Amino acid sequence: MTPEEKRLDESHQRTRHWKRWGPYVAERQWGTVREDYSPHGTAWEYFPHDHARSRAYRWGEDGIGGISDRHQRVCFALALWNGRDPILKERLFGLTGNEGNHGEDVKEYYFYLDSTPTHSYMKYLYKYPQAAYPYAQLVEENRRRKRRDPEYELLDTGVFNDDRYFDVFMEYAKAAPEDILIKITAWNRGPEEAQLDLLPTMWFRNIWSFGGKHGHPKLWRIKDYSVGDRPAAAVVAAQESRYGTRWLLAEGAPEMLFTENETNFQRVFNFPNATPYVKDSFHDFLVHGARGAVNPAQTGTKCAAHYRARIAPGASVTLRLRLTNNDPHTDGLQAPAQTGALNVNADPARHAQTANPFGEEFEKTFDLRREEADQFYSHRFPQERSGDARNVLRQALAGMLWSKQCYHYDVRTWLEGDPGQPPPPPERKKGRNHDWTHLYNADVLSMPDKWEYPWYAAWDLAFHTIALALVDPDFAKEQLILLLREWYMHPNGQLPAYEWAFGDVNPPVHAWAAWRVYKIEKRVRGRADRSFLERVFHKLLLNFTWWVNRKDPDGMNVFQGGFLGLDNIGVFDRSQPLPTGGHLEQSDGTSWMGMYCLNMLAIALELAREDPAYEDVASKFFEHFVHIAHAINVHGAEGLALWDEEDGFYYDAIHLPNGEQHYLKVRSMVGLIPLFAVETLEPETIARLPGFQRRMQWFLDNMPDFASHVDSSQMSPNGPRRLLSLVDRKQLVRILGYMVDKEEFFSPHGIRALSKFHAAHPYILAVNGSEYRVDYEPAESQSGTFGGNSNWRGPVWFPTNFLMIESLQKFHHYYGDGFKVECPSGSGQQMSLWDVSAEISRSLEHIFLRDGNGRRPLYGSLEKFQKDPWWRDLILFYEYFHGDTGAGLGASHQTGWTGLVAKLLEQTGE
């Protein structure tokens, strides 16, 4: 067991709270639903970036490279000023959903370089221009551009020309769970000396202004820490009701600044302030030279250590700080009784602290934690991968671990308002999330992207857990359990989708994720957590019932569901009423439910190994699946199957008020998702479960029309094997003919979400004088459907590709090497389904890896990222990828589900 694995075990046993502190600070709190108290849900406009520096947040905090305790009472992050910016850089800037020509988008360059699961070591990089940050230029140029234009990025403005920027690295190393060492190193990459103000900042989240019995926390300057007669560090004490007292030590003699984390009412609302010391005081102090903006008494609820450096070209400056629960002026920070060199098998936490908190052991702790991080990842992942592949894998997992966030949202309080605050507008009582008043979230959650999507999304989170389980199965399981708890799941059984509309419907993939995490943990740790599986299974029964009752109200086993996470993939916005009237029968909705049945069946069969009571519920899911397979292929809900025999593909079907029924013949991921519902029942498994075996055999013998959907053509020495799949062998061949065709779905970088066929043959539907069309759009969306910031009409998306890879492997498990398809179509090359899955996996991995010319498809024509030695090894994990070139698109830090590349690299190789 490596030292990091020991820390994980201590955390699991709750003997030492290694995860109490972590990167739980958001990268954007402004513009979120939680901070929106407008009458009609205009979140971006109600709390814009311009207010963020001056206005206290209600529900969370944001910062650059920040950390906090898991309840986000105490926060730490870095602020910067280059002497030219109009705003002190305390948070990342980006465009709102209404400003960007492709929706919201962060306009900064920052990278998650490393993290262990307990955050015993973390590393972050922010690239800070030396020129004035072009806020207005970015807003105005992106507003001018149309949807068919590319986004205007920070690199395009020229602020990084001649390398006139700082590389600012932030590193954290825990000497003990409550003793955090901080190192900030700023490099001048430019050709001339440049000034940089660095303000490592600690503050309290403002909970005292919004009622409740929290007490008022306090920061105050105390006596400097000295080594002999020489001052070694400025010291700030922080007292808070939950955690008691902490101390921040800042090496050297920085100028200590204090203020309050209180709204500047005068600036924001033109209303007198109760105190002259407000949230944006450090901005006024530095940018405007307002010396009186900070508290001379050196006390408050927000403080910063102000360092001013002039850095020569190619040189660096390093700051060292320490956030600890050890009083520096007592024996807690004295040299240990036993002295001596720190060896690699020793833990600095056992040695407490030398006489100098920034002495030799400070650096040794960093060296040790880095070494332990390397050891942990070397132990968990194959080392025969290339250095480039190991770098991609490590940064993918770093991004997953850095993307944790303390997420706080009490919907009832949000709707009703806080004591002592103005009452919210009455329109909100019937507005966004008004029917989710049971929801009370105050947990550390995995975010899709802490700037662009700083809120959890149900189906995103399920995919996150697959990559997270590779390094921290406990955290992965906690995430899945949380969304099924009573304070998340609606009383009717629905899972919350995301804060913009908790009532929207995401694909039901939590059972799949729970089953996968269960198996991953069994492999990683050598033991299976049956208690976890049983716990989630019972809650998933409630969610499954909600799906059946709400999305198949007529009991026909054909499901609706709305947009189902695929945003603009359809002819219409599937989250809204149809302009034609009538309703849709959704191929993907029905297929997701088929997959849900099989996931629940697999879990039930596993639980039945030790408890026969689960055999009955396994029978229920077996039979329900077969009914769904019959419905999607034979009759649909109203006589029209969703399988089009003429085309050999699945489509959505529209049912009009006059009784007409038509296929919406768009070749998209909607028609490939039926492949996801596949599972093999092995005879030895069935033989151990006599109750299930008897019921299954009765069903097959007495329901011949339905039995045809269970393939038993493959035999093993123990008897017939049975394949449960929505598609039979002939359908599989026909669908794969489209999927592995380069002119359809099969791109060099994965499976496209929409067939390239529609580039020359757009699907057009005329309705009531309006034209609705679907074109192949391999890059950004050309329309505003579903916000316009995502695009499922041609790009490559990791979650559906990952499921496709797994499904092909399952089909291969049943049919074996004898089942081959021509891949790519027209090539004359025959491949097994396992080989096809490996081909797709490698095509996804190679989006990030350097090709023979040393270029990463990920970065397309971005020469800075392709060639510059300070950029070329930095990896961004985009939301989706160009369907022809593989270039990254959408949210730039959506390590979330794109972090699945770590799992692919682990299991497939390069």
mmCIF file of C-alpha atoms in Angstrom, residues 56-347:
data_model
loop_
_atom_site.group_PDB
_atom_site.id
_atom_site.type_symbol
_atom_site.label_atom_id
_atom_site.label_comp_id
_atom_site.label_asym_id
_atom_site.label_seq_id
_atom_site.Cartn_x
_atom_site.Cartn_y
_atom_site.Cartn_z
ATOM 1 C CA ALA A 56 -20.839 39.298 -1.284
ATOM 2 C CA TYR A 57 -22.059 35.953 -2.551
ATOM 3 C CA ARG A 58 -24.894 34.154 -0.792
ATOM 4 C CA TRP A 59 -24.212 30.522 -1.649
ATOM 5 C CA GLY A 60 -20.526 30.026 -2.416
ATOM 6 C CA GLU A 61 -17.167 31.562 -3.252
ATOM 7 C CA ASP A 62 -14.863 31.662 -6.268
ATOM 8 C CA GLY A 63 -11.162 32.269 -6.789
ATOM 9 C CA ILE A 64 -8.024 31.377 -8.736
ATOM 10 C CA GLY A 65 -6.443 28.059 -7.775
ATOM 11 C CA GLY A 66 -8.403 28.164 -4.536
ATOM 12 C CA ILE A 67 -8.865 25.752 -1.654
ATOM 13 C CA SER A 68 -11.318 25.634 1.231
ATOM 14 C CA ASP A 69 -12.603 23.336 3.918
ATOM 15 C CA ARG A 70 -15.325 20.990 2.713
ATOM 16 C CA HIS A 71 -18.056 23.296 4.094
ATOM 17 C CA GLN A 72 -16.390 26.326 2.519
ATOM 18 C CA ARG A 73 -16.254 28.324 5.708
ATOM 19 C CA VAL A 74 -12.596 29.324 5.208
ATOM 20 C CA CYS A 75 -11.205 29.988 1.725
ATOM 21 C CA PHE A 76 -7.770 30.635 0.268
ATOM 22 C CA ALA A 77 -6.918 31.717 -3.296
ATOM 23 C CA LEU A 78 -4.552 33.974 -5.220
ATOM 24 C CA ALA A 79 -5.137 37.498 -6.525
ATOM 25 C CA LEU A 80 -2.802 39.167 -9.033
ATOM 26 C CA TRP A 81 -2.171 42.588 -10.540
ATOM 27 C CA ASN A 82 0.226 43.425 -13.341
ATOM 28 C CA GLY A 83 0.086 47.185 -12.793
ATOM 29 C CA ARG A 84 -2.002 47.689 -15.933
ATOM 30 C CA ASP A 85 -5.261 45.791 -15.443
ATOM 31 C CA PRO A 86 -8.352 47.858 -14.690
ATOM 32 C CA ILE A 87 -9.456 45.179 -12.212
ATOM 33 C CA LEU A 88 -7.545 43.266 -9.549
ATOM 34 C CA LYS A 89 -7.465 39.698 -10.900
ATOM 35 C CA GLU A 90 -9.249 37.785 -8.131
ATOM 36 C CA ARG A 91 -11.286 35.505 -10.380
ATOM 37 C CA LEU A 92 -11.392 34.200 -13.935
ATOM 38 C CA PHE A 93 -13.200 36.204 -16.589
ATOM 39 C CA GLY A 94 -15.441 34.927 -19.334
ATOM 40 C CA LEU A 95 -18.456 35.784 -21.442
ATOM 41 C CA THR A 96 -21.998 35.190 -20.287
ATOM 42 C CA GLY A 97 -24.421 32.971 -22.143
ATOM 43 C CA ASN A 98 -25.845 36.063 -23.813
ATOM 44 C CA GLU A 99 -22.514 37.701 -24.685
ATOM 45 C CA GLY A 100 -20.732 34.846 -26.438
ATOM 46 C CA ASN A 101 -21.537 33.999 -30.030
ATOM 47 C CA HIS A 102 -21.559 30.365 -28.864
ATOM 48 C CA GLY A 103 -22.811 30.855 -25.332
ATOM 49 C CA GLU A 104 -20.830 31.288 -22.133
ATOM 50 C CA ASP A 105 -17.084 30.794 -22.359
ATOM 51 C CA VAL A 106 -14.137 31.403 -20.034
ATOM 52 C CA LYS A 107 -11.457 33.617 -21.603
ATOM 53 C CA GLU A 108 -8.422 32.623 -19.566
ATOM 54 C CA TYR A 109 -5.659 30.003 -19.740
ATOM 55 C CA TYR A 110 -5.258 27.844 -16.656
ATOM 56 C CA PHE A 111 -4.358 24.209 -16.165
ATOM 57 C CA TYR A 112 -4.768 21.506 -13.543
ATOM 58 C CA LEU A 113 -1.353 19.858 -13.510
ATOM 59 C CA ASP A 114 -1.528 17.387 -10.648
ATOM 60 C CA SER A 115 -3.470 16.194 -7.636
ATOM 61 C CA THR A 116 -3.658 13.153 -5.420
ATOM 62 C CA PRO A 117 -7.114 11.937 -4.348
ATOM 63 C CA THR A 118 -6.646 13.245 -0.789
ATOM 64 C CA HIS A 119 -5.182 16.520 -2.134
ATOM 65 C CA SER A 120 -2.020 15.818 -0.185
ATOM 66 C CA TYR A 121 -0.315 17.329 -3.232
ATOM 67 C CA MET A 122 -1.816 19.634 -5.870
ATOM 68 C CA LYS A 123 -0.411 21.789 -8.657
ATOM 69 C CA TYR A 124 -2.138 24.459 -10.766
ATOM 70 C CA LEU A 125 -0.946 26.869 -13.458
ATOM 71 C CA TYR A 126 -2.407 30.232 -14.449
ATOM 72 C CA LYS A 127 -1.028 32.220 -17.400
ATOM 73 C CA TYR A 128 -1.339 35.919 -16.618
ATOM 74 C CA PRO A 129 -0.740 38.499 -19.381
ATOM 75 C CA GLN A 130 1.547 41.440 -18.640
ATOM 76 C CA ALA A 131 -0.586 43.746 -20.792
ATOM 77 C CA ALA A 132 -3.887 45.118 -19.564
ATOM 78 C CA TYR A 133 -6.483 42.371 -19.728
ATOM 79 C CA PRO A 134 -8.753 43.114 -22.749
ATOM 80 C CA TYR A 135 -12.146 42.818 -21.045
ATOM 81 C CA ALA A 136 -14.025 45.193 -23.365
ATOM 82 C CA GLN A 137 -12.346 43.897 -26.514
ATOM 83 C CA LEU A 138 -13.387 40.304 -25.777
ATOM 84 C CA VAL A 139 -16.985 41.291 -25.069
ATOM 85 C CA GLU A 140 -17.362 43.604 -28.056
ATOM 86 C CA GLU A 141 -15.713 41.343 -30.640
ATOM 87 C CA ASN A 142 -17.626 38.240 -29.558
ATOM 88 C CA ARG A 143 -20.860 40.221 -29.575
ATOM 89 C CA ARG A 144 -20.098 41.326 -33.150
ATOM 90 C CA ARG A 145 -19.479 37.785 -34.351
ATOM 91 C CA LYS A 146 -22.255 35.530 -35.616
ATOM 92 C CA ARG A 147 -22.919 31.886 -34.876
ATOM 93 C CA ARG A 148 -21.094 30.821 -38.014
ATOM 94 C CA ASP A 149 -17.963 32.633 -36.859
ATOM 95 C CA PRO A 150 -15.411 31.086 -34.502
ATOM 96 C CA GLU A 151 -15.167 32.370 -30.959
ATOM 97 C CA TYR A 152 -12.758 35.219 -30.303
ATOM 98 C CA GLU A 153 -10.254 33.952 -27.757
ATOM 99 C CA LEU A 154 -7.728 35.591 -25.454
ATOM 100 C CA LEU A 155 -4.841 34.421 -27.653
ATOM 101 C CA ASP A 156 -6.474 36.217 -30.593
ATOM 102 C CA THR A 157 -6.176 39.565 -28.805
ATOM 103 C CA GLY A 158 -2.363 39.492 -28.954
ATOM 104 C CA VAL A 159 -1.776 39.832 -25.199
ATOM 105 C CA PHE A 160 0.526 36.789 -25.253
ATOM 106 C CA ASN A 161 2.644 38.084 -28.144
ATOM 107 C CA ASP A 162 6.400 37.974 -27.505
ATOM 108 C CA ASP A 163 5.648 35.771 -24.481
ATOM 109 C CA ARG A 164 4.810 38.823 -22.403
ATOM 110 C CA TYR A 165 3.066 36.929 -19.636
ATOM 111 C CA PHE A 166 3.692 35.283 -16.273
ATOM 112 C CA ASP A 167 3.415 31.559 -15.609
ATOM 113 C CA VAL A 168 2.031 31.458 -12.076
ATOM 114 C CA PHE A 169 2.238 28.027 -10.461
ATOM 115 C CA MET A 170 0.364 27.211 -7.271
ATOM 116 C CA GLU A 171 1.334 24.126 -5.302
ATOM 117 C CA TYR A 172 -0.142 22.688 -2.118
ATOM 118 C CA ALA A 173 1.330 19.953 0.078
ATOM 119 C CA LYS A 174 -0.244 18.680 3.274
ATOM 120 C CA ALA A 175 2.213 18.000 6.080
ATOM 121 C CA ALA A 176 -0.851 16.788 7.998
ATOM 122 C CA PRO A 177 -4.591 16.930 7.347
ATOM 123 C CA GLU A 178 -4.816 20.420 8.884
ATOM 124 C CA ASP A 179 -1.310 21.674 8.050
ATOM 125 C CA ILE A 180 -1.177 22.869 4.453
ATOM 126 C CA LEU A 181 2.017 24.125 2.854
ATOM 127 C CA ILE A 182 1.573 26.568 -0.035
ATOM 128 C CA LYS A 183 4.108 27.539 -2.664
ATOM 129 C CA ILE A 184 3.442 30.136 -5.369
ATOM 130 C CA THR A 185 6.033 30.547 -8.116
ATOM 131 C CA ALA A 186 5.742 33.225 -10.810
ATOM 132 C CA TRP A 187 7.946 33.084 -13.918
ATOM 133 C CA ASN A 188 8.412 35.978 -16.298
ATOM 134 C CA ARG A 189 8.324 34.427 -19.770
ATOM 135 C CA GLY A 190 8.718 37.803 -21.488
ATOM 136 C CA PRO A 191 11.778 39.626 -22.853
ATOM 137 C CA GLU A 192 11.798 42.458 -20.285
ATOM 138 C CA GLU A 193 11.608 42.926 -16.565
ATOM 139 C CA ALA A 194 8.008 43.141 -15.405
ATOM 140 C CA GLN A 195 6.208 44.041 -12.207
ATOM 141 C CA LEU A 196 3.777 41.650 -10.556
ATOM 142 C CA ASP A 197 1.739 42.123 -7.387
ATOM 143 C CA LEU A 198 0.803 38.837 -5.748
ATOM 144 C CA LEU A 199 -1.876 38.688 -3.060
ATOM 145 C CA PRO A 200 -2.404 35.260 -1.492
ATOM 146 C CA THR A 201 -5.797 35.818 0.106
ATOM 147 C CA MET A 202 -7.714 34.158 2.935
ATOM 148 C CA TRP A 203 -11.326 34.961 3.692
ATOM 149 C CA PHE A 204 -14.527 33.653 5.208
ATOM 150 C CA ARG A 205 -17.579 32.872 3.152
ATOM 151 C CA ASN A 206 -20.185 35.393 4.225
ATOM 152 C CA ILE A 207 -22.865 33.448 6.062
ATOM 153 C CA TRP A 208 -23.425 35.976 8.857
ATOM 154 C CA SER A 209 -25.303 38.493 6.678
ATOM 155 C CA PHE A 210 -28.043 36.028 5.785
ATOM 156 C CA GLY A 211 -29.498 35.077 9.156
ATOM 157 C CA GLY A 212 -29.034 31.920 11.171
ATOM 158 C CA LYS A 213 -26.946 31.328 14.257
ATOM 159 C CA HIS A 214 -23.513 31.120 12.713
ATOM 160 C CA GLY A 215 -21.702 33.737 14.766
ATOM 161 C CA HIS A 216 -19.284 36.219 13.230
ATOM 162 C CA PRO A 217 -15.833 34.908 12.282
ATOM 163 C CA LYS A 218 -12.718 37.003 12.622
ATOM 164 C CA LEU A 219 -9.259 37.411 11.082
ATOM 165 C CA TRP A 220 -6.625 39.431 12.886
ATOM 166 C CA ARG A 221 -2.911 40.057 12.690
ATOM 167 C CA ILE A 222 -0.872 38.673 15.545
ATOM 168 C CA LYS A 223 2.806 38.804 16.421
ATOM 169 C CA ASP A 224 5.124 37.899 13.566
ATOM 170 C CA TYR A 225 6.897 34.585 13.700
ATOM 171 C CA SER A 226 10.601 35.056 14.265
ATOM 172 C CA VAL A 227 13.618 32.813 14.029
ATOM 173 C CA GLY A 228 15.999 34.191 16.590
ATOM 174 C CA ASP A 229 15.887 37.960 16.208
ATOM 175 C CA ARG A 230 14.895 37.789 12.555
ATOM 176 C CA PRO A 231 11.201 38.045 11.537
ATOM 177 C CA ALA A 232 10.424 34.940 9.453
ATOM 178 C CA ALA A 233 6.726 35.318 8.680
ATOM 179 C CA ALA A 234 3.670 37.487 9.100
ATOM 180 C CA VAL A 235 0.946 35.635 11.005
ATOM 181 C CA VAL A 236 -2.841 35.950 10.821
ATOM 182 C CA ALA A 237 -5.189 34.171 13.192
ATOM 183 C CA ALA A 238 -8.567 33.006 11.854
ATOM 184 C CA GLN A 239 -11.349 32.119 14.254
ATOM 185 C CA GLU A 240 -14.555 30.475 13.089
ATOM 186 C CA SER A 241 -17.287 28.668 15.014
ATOM 187 C CA ARG A 242 -17.098 25.315 13.208
ATOM 188 C CA TYR A 243 -13.342 24.769 13.079
ATOM 189 C CA GLY A 244 -11.999 26.926 15.874
ATOM 190 C CA THR A 245 -8.748 28.751 15.208
ATOM 191 C CA ARG A 246 -6.386 28.466 12.254
ATOM 192 C CA TRP A 247 -3.256 30.412 11.438
ATOM 193 C CA LEU A 248 -1.930 31.670 8.121
ATOM 194 C CA LEU A 249 1.805 32.270 7.960
ATOM 195 C CA ALA A 250 3.235 34.285 5.059
ATOM 196 C CA GLU A 251 6.997 34.089 4.689
ATOM 197 C CA GLY A 252 9.032 37.267 4.854
ATOM 198 C CA ALA A 253 7.571 40.673 5.572
ATOM 199 C CA PRO A 254 4.647 41.194 3.188
ATOM 200 C CA GLU A 255 2.285 44.116 3.572
ATOM 201 C CA MET A 256 -0.764 42.660 5.297
ATOM 202 C CA LEU A 257 -4.135 43.945 4.075
ATOM 203 C CA PHE A 258 -7.475 43.498 5.859
ATOM 204 C CA THR A 259 -11.079 44.206 4.943
ATOM 205 C CA GLU A 260 -14.549 42.677 5.263
ATOM 206 C CA ASN A 261 -16.206 40.219 2.901
ATOM 207 C CA GLU A 262 -19.190 42.568 2.706
ATOM 208 C CA THR A 263 -20.990 44.070 -0.261
ATOM 209 C CA ASN A 264 -19.906 47.499 -1.457
ATOM 210 C CA PHE A 265 -23.470 48.819 -1.504
ATOM 211 C CA GLN A 266 -22.314 52.247 -2.568
ATOM 212 C CA ARG A 267 -20.797 50.959 -5.802
ATOM 213 C CA VAL A 268 -23.360 48.283 -6.667
ATOM 214 C CA PHE A 269 -26.624 49.810 -5.453
ATOM 215 C CA ASN A 270 -25.727 53.485 -4.804
ATOM 216 C CA PHE A 271 -26.601 52.970 -1.149
ATOM 217 C CA PRO A 272 -24.352 53.990 1.781
ATOM 218 C CA ASN A 273 -22.035 51.335 3.190
ATOM 219 C CA ALA A 274 -22.242 50.321 6.820
ATOM 220 C CA THR A 275 -18.442 49.946 6.861
ATOM 221 C CA PRO A 276 -15.717 51.535 4.729
ATOM 222 C CA TYR A 277 -14.006 48.146 4.491
ATOM 223 C CA VAL A 278 -15.760 46.065 1.859
ATOM 224 C CA LYS A 279 -15.190 43.140 -0.488
ATOM 225 C CA ASP A 280 -13.430 45.118 -3.234
ATOM 226 C CA SER A 281 -11.132 47.112 -0.912
ATOM 227 C CA PHE A 282 -7.984 45.370 -2.158
ATOM 228 C CA HIS A 283 -8.922 46.351 -5.700
ATOM 229 C CA ASP A 284 -9.296 49.999 -4.650
ATOM 230 C CA PHE A 285 -6.093 49.869 -2.625
ATOM 231 C CA LEU A 286 -3.960 48.584 -5.508
ATOM 232 C CA VAL A 287 -5.623 49.787 -8.700
ATOM 233 C CA HIS A 288 -6.750 53.194 -7.438
ATOM 234 C CA GLY A 289 -4.166 53.766 -4.715
ATOM 235 C CA ALA A 290 -6.827 54.190 -2.035
ATOM 236 C CA ARG A 291 -4.754 53.579 1.098
ATOM 237 C CA GLY A 292 -7.767 54.157 3.318
ATOM 238 C CA ALA A 293 -9.705 51.309 1.713
ATOM 239 C CA VAL A 294 -8.059 48.723 4.003
ATOM 240 C CA ASN A 295 -8.467 48.424 7.739
ATOM 241 C CA PRO A 296 -5.477 49.883 9.633
ATOM 242 C CA ALA A 297 -6.491 47.872 12.714
ATOM 243 C CA GLN A 298 -5.543 44.780 10.672
ATOM 244 C CA THR A 299 -8.663 42.813 11.425
ATOM 245 C CA GLY A 300 -11.615 41.718 9.317
ATOM 246 C CA THR A 301 -13.093 38.736 7.443
ATOM 247 C CA LYS A 302 -10.807 38.945 4.387
ATOM 248 C CA CYS A 303 -7.055 39.385 4.375
ATOM 249 C CA ALA A 304 -4.169 39.238 1.918
ATOM 250 C CA ALA A 305 -0.398 39.133 2.096
ATOM 251 C CA HIS A 306 0.731 41.703 -0.467
ATOM 252 C CA TYR A 307 4.006 40.963 -2.226
ATOM 253 C CA ARG A 308 5.317 43.249 -4.974
ATOM 254 C CA ALA A 309 7.964 41.769 -7.248
ATOM 255 C CA ARG A 310 9.944 42.963 -10.218
ATOM 256 C CA ILE A 311 10.878 39.856 -12.146
ATOM 257 C CA ALA A 312 13.697 39.774 -14.686
ATOM 258 C CA PRO A 313 13.091 38.030 -18.037
ATOM 259 C CA GLY A 314 13.373 34.249 -17.620
ATOM 260 C CA ALA A 315 13.501 34.609 -13.837
ATOM 261 C CA SER A 316 11.019 33.709 -11.124
ATOM 262 C CA VAL A 317 9.910 34.666 -7.632
ATOM 263 C CA THR A 318 8.588 32.190 -5.057
ATOM 264 C CA LEU A 319 6.221 32.839 -2.160
ATOM 265 C CA ARG A 320 5.742 30.378 0.670
ATOM 266 C CA LEU A 321 2.789 30.273 3.025
ATOM 267 C CA ARG A 322 1.353 27.864 5.535
ATOM 268 C CA LEU A 323 -2.263 27.364 6.619
ATOM 269 C CA THR A 324 -2.272 25.349 9.817
ATOM 270 C CA ASN A 325 -4.169 24.415 12.960
ATOM 271 C CA ASN A 326 -0.926 24.593 14.944
ATOM 272 C CA ASP A 327 -0.404 27.773 16.917
ATOM 273 C CA PRO A 328 2.973 29.080 15.699
ATOM 274 C CA HIS A 329 3.704 30.709 19.046
ATOM 275 C CA THR A 330 3.368 27.534 21.111
ATOM 276 C CA ASP A 331 5.122 24.191 21.065
ATOM 277 C CA GLY A 332 2.924 23.144 18.111
ATOM 278 C CA LEU A 333 5.431 24.600 15.676
ATOM 279 C CA GLN A 334 8.638 23.800 17.467
ATOM 280 C CA ALA A 335 11.304 21.378 16.358
ATOM 281 C CA PRO A 336 10.537 17.720 17.159
ATOM 282 C CA ALA A 337 12.351 15.995 19.971
ATOM 283 C CA GLN A 338 14.027 13.708 17.469
ATOM 284 C CA THR A 339 15.957 15.547 14.820
ATOM 285 C CA GLY A 340 17.697 14.346 11.736
ATOM 286 C CA ALA A 341 17.348 14.170 8.008
ATOM 287 C CA LEU A 342 13.931 13.396 6.589
ATOM 288 C CA ASN A 343 14.099 10.196 4.546
ATOM 289 C CA VAL A 344 11.652 9.193 1.846
ATOM 290 C CA ASN A 345 9.934 6.700 4.134
ATOM 291 C CA ALA A 346 9.274 9.291 6.813
ATOM 292 C CA ASP A 347 6.310 11.635 6.921
#
